[in-house]
Amino acid sequence: MKILIAEDDFASRKFMLRFLSQYGECDITVDGMEAVDAFTMALESNEPYDLVCLDIMMPALDGYQALKGIRDFEKEKGIPEEKQAKIIMTTALSEGRNVTKAFDLGCVAYAGKPIDQTKFENVLKKLELI
């Protein structure tokens, strides 16, 4: 599995890398703009990400803007929905409106921080990524 982790907090980034590297090759970005750039480069080089973990509160572009940018790029490239990357939002913001907004923009799951490894693994299994 090819994984993109977009996280501006060092401790969270380190945790996500350690946790997800057991499931595949991980790339890391520290803001939303880098995440969109990494995603588009991977897709254009025919090595797309299977999973993208996006923090919501990031500099340059926030997670919502990065999510929209990624989904818009996939649409532009004609990628059918079933072939699109699985995007999980990771955040301390768990109010209903934040969750709804993320799903409206095209995420497939929402994980509150601190990340519960067992719950996160169950989500990955449900998405058929592991």
PDB file of C-alpha atoms in Angstrom:
ATOM      1  CA  MET A   1       0.000   0.000   0.000  1.00  0.00           C
ATOM      2  CA  LYS A   2       1.206   3.525  -0.776  1.00  0.00           C
ATOM      3  CA  ILE A   3       0.345   6.025   1.960  1.00  0.00           C
ATOM      4  CA  LEU A   4       0.499   9.829   2.177  1.00  0.00           C
ATOM      5  CA  ILE A   5       0.481  11.391   5.647  1.00  0.00           C
ATOM      6  CA  ALA A   6      -0.233  15.133   5.787  1.00  0.00           C
ATOM      7  CA  GLU A   7       0.368  16.334   9.334  1.00  0.00           C
ATOM      8  CA  ASP A   8       1.957  19.551  10.625  1.00  0.00           C
ATOM      9  CA  ASP A   9       2.406  18.414  14.243  1.00  0.00           C
ATOM     10  CA  PHE A  10       5.726  16.578  14.743  1.00  0.00           C
ATOM     11  CA  ALA A  11       4.511  14.156  17.434  1.00  0.00           C
ATOM     12  CA  SER A  12       1.381  13.227  15.457  1.00  0.00           C
ATOM     13  CA  ARG A  13       3.429  12.856  12.268  1.00  0.00           C
ATOM     14  CA  LYS A  14       5.916  10.558  14.011  1.00  0.00           C
ATOM     15  CA  PHE A  15       3.113   8.443  15.506  1.00  0.00           C
ATOM     16  CA  MET A  16       1.288   8.113  12.154  1.00  0.00           C
ATOM     17  CA  LEU A  17       4.516   7.173  10.375  1.00  0.00           C
ATOM     18  CA  ARG A  18       5.423   4.524  12.941  1.00  0.00           C
ATOM     19  CA  PHE A  19       1.878   3.143  12.981  1.00  0.00           C
ATOM     20  CA  LEU A  20       1.196   3.114   9.207  1.00  0.00           C
ATOM     21  CA  SER A  21       4.646   2.059   7.960  1.00  0.00           C
ATOM     22  CA  GLN A  22       3.806  -1.534   8.939  1.00  0.00           C
ATOM     23  CA  TYR A  23       1.157  -1.474   6.189  1.00  0.00           C
ATOM     24  CA  GLY A  24       3.101   0.114   3.358  1.00  0.00           C
ATOM     25  CA  GLU A  25       5.379   2.808   2.017  1.00  0.00           C
ATOM     26  CA  CYS A  26       4.700   6.167   3.673  1.00  0.00           C
ATOM     27  CA  ASP A  27       5.409   9.667   2.410  1.00  0.00           C
ATOM     28  CA  ILE A  28       5.025  12.669   4.695  1.00  0.00           C
ATOM     29  CA  THR A  29       4.053  16.274   4.048  1.00  0.00           C
ATOM     30  CA  VAL A  30       3.764  19.040   6.622  1.00  0.00           C
ATOM     31  CA  ASP A  31       1.041  21.197   5.074  1.00  0.00           C
ATOM     32  CA  GLY A  32      -1.949  20.957   2.760  1.00  0.00           C
ATOM     33  CA  MET A  33      -0.187  22.478  -0.255  1.00  0.00           C
ATOM     34  CA  GLU A  34       2.609  19.894  -0.054  1.00  0.00           C
ATOM     35  CA  ALA A  35      -0.016  17.146   0.280  1.00  0.00           C
ATOM     36  CA  VAL A  36      -1.794  18.194  -2.917  1.00  0.00           C
ATOM     37  CA  ASP A  37       1.548  18.540  -4.730  1.00  0.00           C
ATOM     38  CA  ALA A  38       2.723  15.088  -3.575  1.00  0.00           C
ATOM     39  CA  PHE A  39      -0.620  13.563  -4.542  1.00  0.00           C
ATOM     40  CA  THR A  40      -0.647  15.079  -8.032  1.00  0.00           C
ATOM     41  CA  MET A  41       2.999  14.084  -8.672  1.00  0.00           C
ATOM     42  CA  ALA A  42       2.295  10.496  -7.599  1.00  0.00           C
ATOM     43  CA  LEU A  43      -0.800  10.267  -9.801  1.00  0.00           C
ATOM     44  CA  GLU A  44       0.967  11.799 -12.794  1.00  0.00           C
ATOM     45  CA  SER A  45       3.867   9.339 -12.430  1.00  0.00           C
ATOM     46  CA  ASN A  46       1.335   6.475 -12.357  1.00  0.00           C
ATOM     47  CA  GLU A  47       2.155   5.609  -8.722  1.00  0.00           C
ATOM     48  CA  PRO A  48      -1.018   6.819  -6.965  1.00  0.00           C
ATOM     49  CA  TYR A  49      -1.571   6.751  -3.237  1.00  0.00           C
ATOM     50  CA  ASP A  50      -3.968   4.128  -1.891  1.00  0.00           C
ATOM     51  CA  LEU A  51      -4.469   5.962   1.397  1.00  0.00           C
ATOM     52  CA  VAL A  52      -4.193   9.643   2.306  1.00  0.00           C
ATOM     53  CA  CYS A  53      -4.366  10.755   5.941  1.00  0.00           C
ATOM     54  CA  LEU A  54      -5.111  14.472   6.131  1.00  0.00           C
ATOM     55  CA  ASP A  55      -4.956  16.582   9.263  1.00  0.00           C
ATOM     56  CA  ILE A  56      -7.582  19.320   9.125  1.00  0.00           C
ATOM     57  CA  MET A  57      -5.678  22.134  10.843  1.00  0.00           C
ATOM     58  CA  MET A  58      -2.568  22.670   8.683  1.00  0.00           C
ATOM     59  CA  PRO A  59      -0.778  25.701   7.265  1.00  0.00           C
ATOM     60  CA  ALA A  60      -0.808  26.787   3.581  1.00  0.00           C
ATOM     61  CA  LEU A  61      -3.969  24.797   2.789  1.00  0.00           C
ATOM     62  CA  ASP A  62      -6.064  23.249   5.525  1.00  0.00           C
ATOM     63  CA  GLY A  63      -7.227  19.641   5.296  1.00  0.00           C
ATOM     64  CA  TYR A  64     -10.554  20.589   3.735  1.00  0.00           C
ATOM     65  CA  GLN A  65      -8.856  22.590   0.976  1.00  0.00           C
ATOM     66  CA  ALA A  66      -6.336  19.780   0.384  1.00  0.00           C
ATOM     67  CA  LEU A  67      -9.163  17.214   0.251  1.00  0.00           C
ATOM     68  CA  LYS A  68     -11.039  19.319  -2.296  1.00  0.00           C
ATOM     69  CA  GLY A  69      -7.851  19.817  -4.349  1.00  0.00           C
ATOM     70  CA  ILE A  70      -7.152  16.080  -4.402  1.00  0.00           C
ATOM     71  CA  ARG A  71     -10.726  15.127  -5.351  1.00  0.00           C
ATOM     72  CA  ASP A  72     -10.850  17.844  -8.044  1.00  0.00           C
ATOM     73  CA  PHE A  73      -7.580  16.549  -9.526  1.00  0.00           C
ATOM     74  CA  GLU A  74      -8.877  12.963  -9.564  1.00  0.00           C
ATOM     75  CA  LYS A  75     -12.040  14.137 -11.357  1.00  0.00           C
ATOM     76  CA  GLU A  76      -9.956  16.151 -13.827  1.00  0.00           C
ATOM     77  CA  LYS A  77      -7.949  12.998 -14.599  1.00  0.00           C
ATOM     78  CA  GLY A  78     -11.145  10.966 -15.058  1.00  0.00           C
ATOM     79  CA  ILE A  79     -10.479   8.574 -12.193  1.00  0.00           C
ATOM     80  CA  PRO A  80     -13.637   6.604 -11.346  1.00  0.00           C
ATOM     81  CA  GLU A  81     -14.827   6.846  -7.754  1.00  0.00           C
ATOM     82  CA  GLU A  82     -13.977   3.219  -6.942  1.00  0.00           C
ATOM     83  CA  LYS A  83     -10.350   3.817  -8.017  1.00  0.00           C
ATOM     84  CA  GLN A  84      -9.901   7.065  -6.076  1.00  0.00           C
ATOM     85  CA  ALA A  85      -7.600   7.255  -3.061  1.00  0.00           C
ATOM     86  CA  LYS A  86      -9.141   6.475   0.311  1.00  0.00           C
ATOM     87  CA  ILE A  87      -8.878   9.689   2.316  1.00  0.00           C
ATOM     88  CA  ILE A  88      -9.135   9.683   6.099  1.00  0.00           C
ATOM     89  CA  MET A  89      -9.329  12.990   7.931  1.00  0.00           C
ATOM     90  CA  THR A  90      -7.388  13.042  11.214  1.00  0.00           C
ATOM     91  CA  THR A  91      -8.179  15.827  13.637  1.00  0.00           C
ATOM     92  CA  ALA A  92      -8.981  16.967  17.131  1.00  0.00           C
ATOM     93  CA  LEU A  93     -12.060  18.699  15.668  1.00  0.00           C
ATOM     94  CA  SER A  94     -14.912  16.272  16.136  1.00  0.00           C
ATOM     95  CA  GLU A  95     -17.934  18.570  16.070  1.00  0.00           C
ATOM     96  CA  GLY A  96     -20.677  17.367  13.737  1.00  0.00           C
ATOM     97  CA  ARG A  97     -20.318  20.210  11.232  1.00  0.00           C
ATOM     98  CA  ASN A  98     -16.610  19.429  10.733  1.00  0.00           C
ATOM     99  CA  VAL A  99     -17.348  15.752  10.158  1.00  0.00           C
ATOM    100  CA  THR A 100     -20.194  16.535   7.735  1.00  0.00           C
ATOM    101  CA  LYS A 101     -18.065  19.016   5.774  1.00  0.00           C
ATOM    102  CA  ALA A 102     -15.255  16.449   5.395  1.00  0.00           C
ATOM    103  CA  PHE A 103     -17.620  13.744   4.093  1.00  0.00           C
ATOM    104  CA  ASP A 104     -19.311  16.246   1.746  1.00  0.00           C
ATOM    105  CA  LEU A 105     -15.874  16.970   0.236  1.00  0.00           C
ATOM    106  CA  GLY A 106     -15.150  13.289  -0.312  1.00  0.00           C
ATOM    107  CA  CYS A 107     -13.371  11.725   2.644  1.00  0.00           C
ATOM    108  CA  VAL A 108     -14.189   8.083   3.414  1.00  0.00           C
ATOM    109  CA  ALA A 109     -13.480   8.136   7.161  1.00  0.00           C
ATOM    110  CA  TYR A 110     -12.848  10.523  10.021  1.00  0.00           C
ATOM    111  CA  ALA A 111     -10.468   9.757  12.903  1.00  0.00           C
ATOM    112  CA  GLY A 112     -10.364  11.868  16.035  1.00  0.00           C
ATOM    113  CA  LYS A 113      -7.099  12.572  17.825  1.00  0.00           C
ATOM    114  CA  PRO A 114      -5.502  11.075  19.717  1.00  0.00           C
ATOM    115  CA  ILE A 115      -5.693   8.228  17.204  1.00  0.00           C
ATOM    116  CA  ASP A 116      -7.021   4.962  18.590  1.00  0.00           C
ATOM    117  CA  GLN A 117      -4.904   2.311  16.811  1.00  0.00           C
ATOM    118  CA  THR A 118      -7.498  -0.458  17.100  1.00  0.00           C
ATOM    119  CA  LYS A 119     -10.300   1.714  15.713  1.00  0.00           C
ATOM    120  CA  PHE A 120      -8.010   2.994  12.941  1.00  0.00           C
ATOM    121  CA  GLU A 121      -7.035  -0.575  11.975  1.00  0.00           C
ATOM    122  CA  ASN A 122     -10.734  -1.507  11.886  1.00  0.00           C
ATOM    123  CA  VAL A 123     -11.367   1.392   9.496  1.00  0.00           C
ATOM    124  CA  LEU A 124      -8.480   0.243   7.261  1.00  0.00           C
ATOM    125  CA  LYS A 125      -9.975  -3.280   7.223  1.00  0.00           C
ATOM    126  CA  LYS A 126     -13.449  -1.938   6.444  1.00  0.00           C
ATOM    127  CA  LEU A 127     -11.963   0.024   3.529  1.00  0.00           C
ATOM    128  CA  GLU A 128     -10.213  -3.196   2.395  1.00  0.00           C
ATOM    129  CA  LEU A 129      -6.781  -1.590   2.650  1.00  0.00           C
ATOM    130  CA  ILE A 130      -5.420  -4.218   5.057  1.00  0.00           C
TER     131      ILE A 130
END
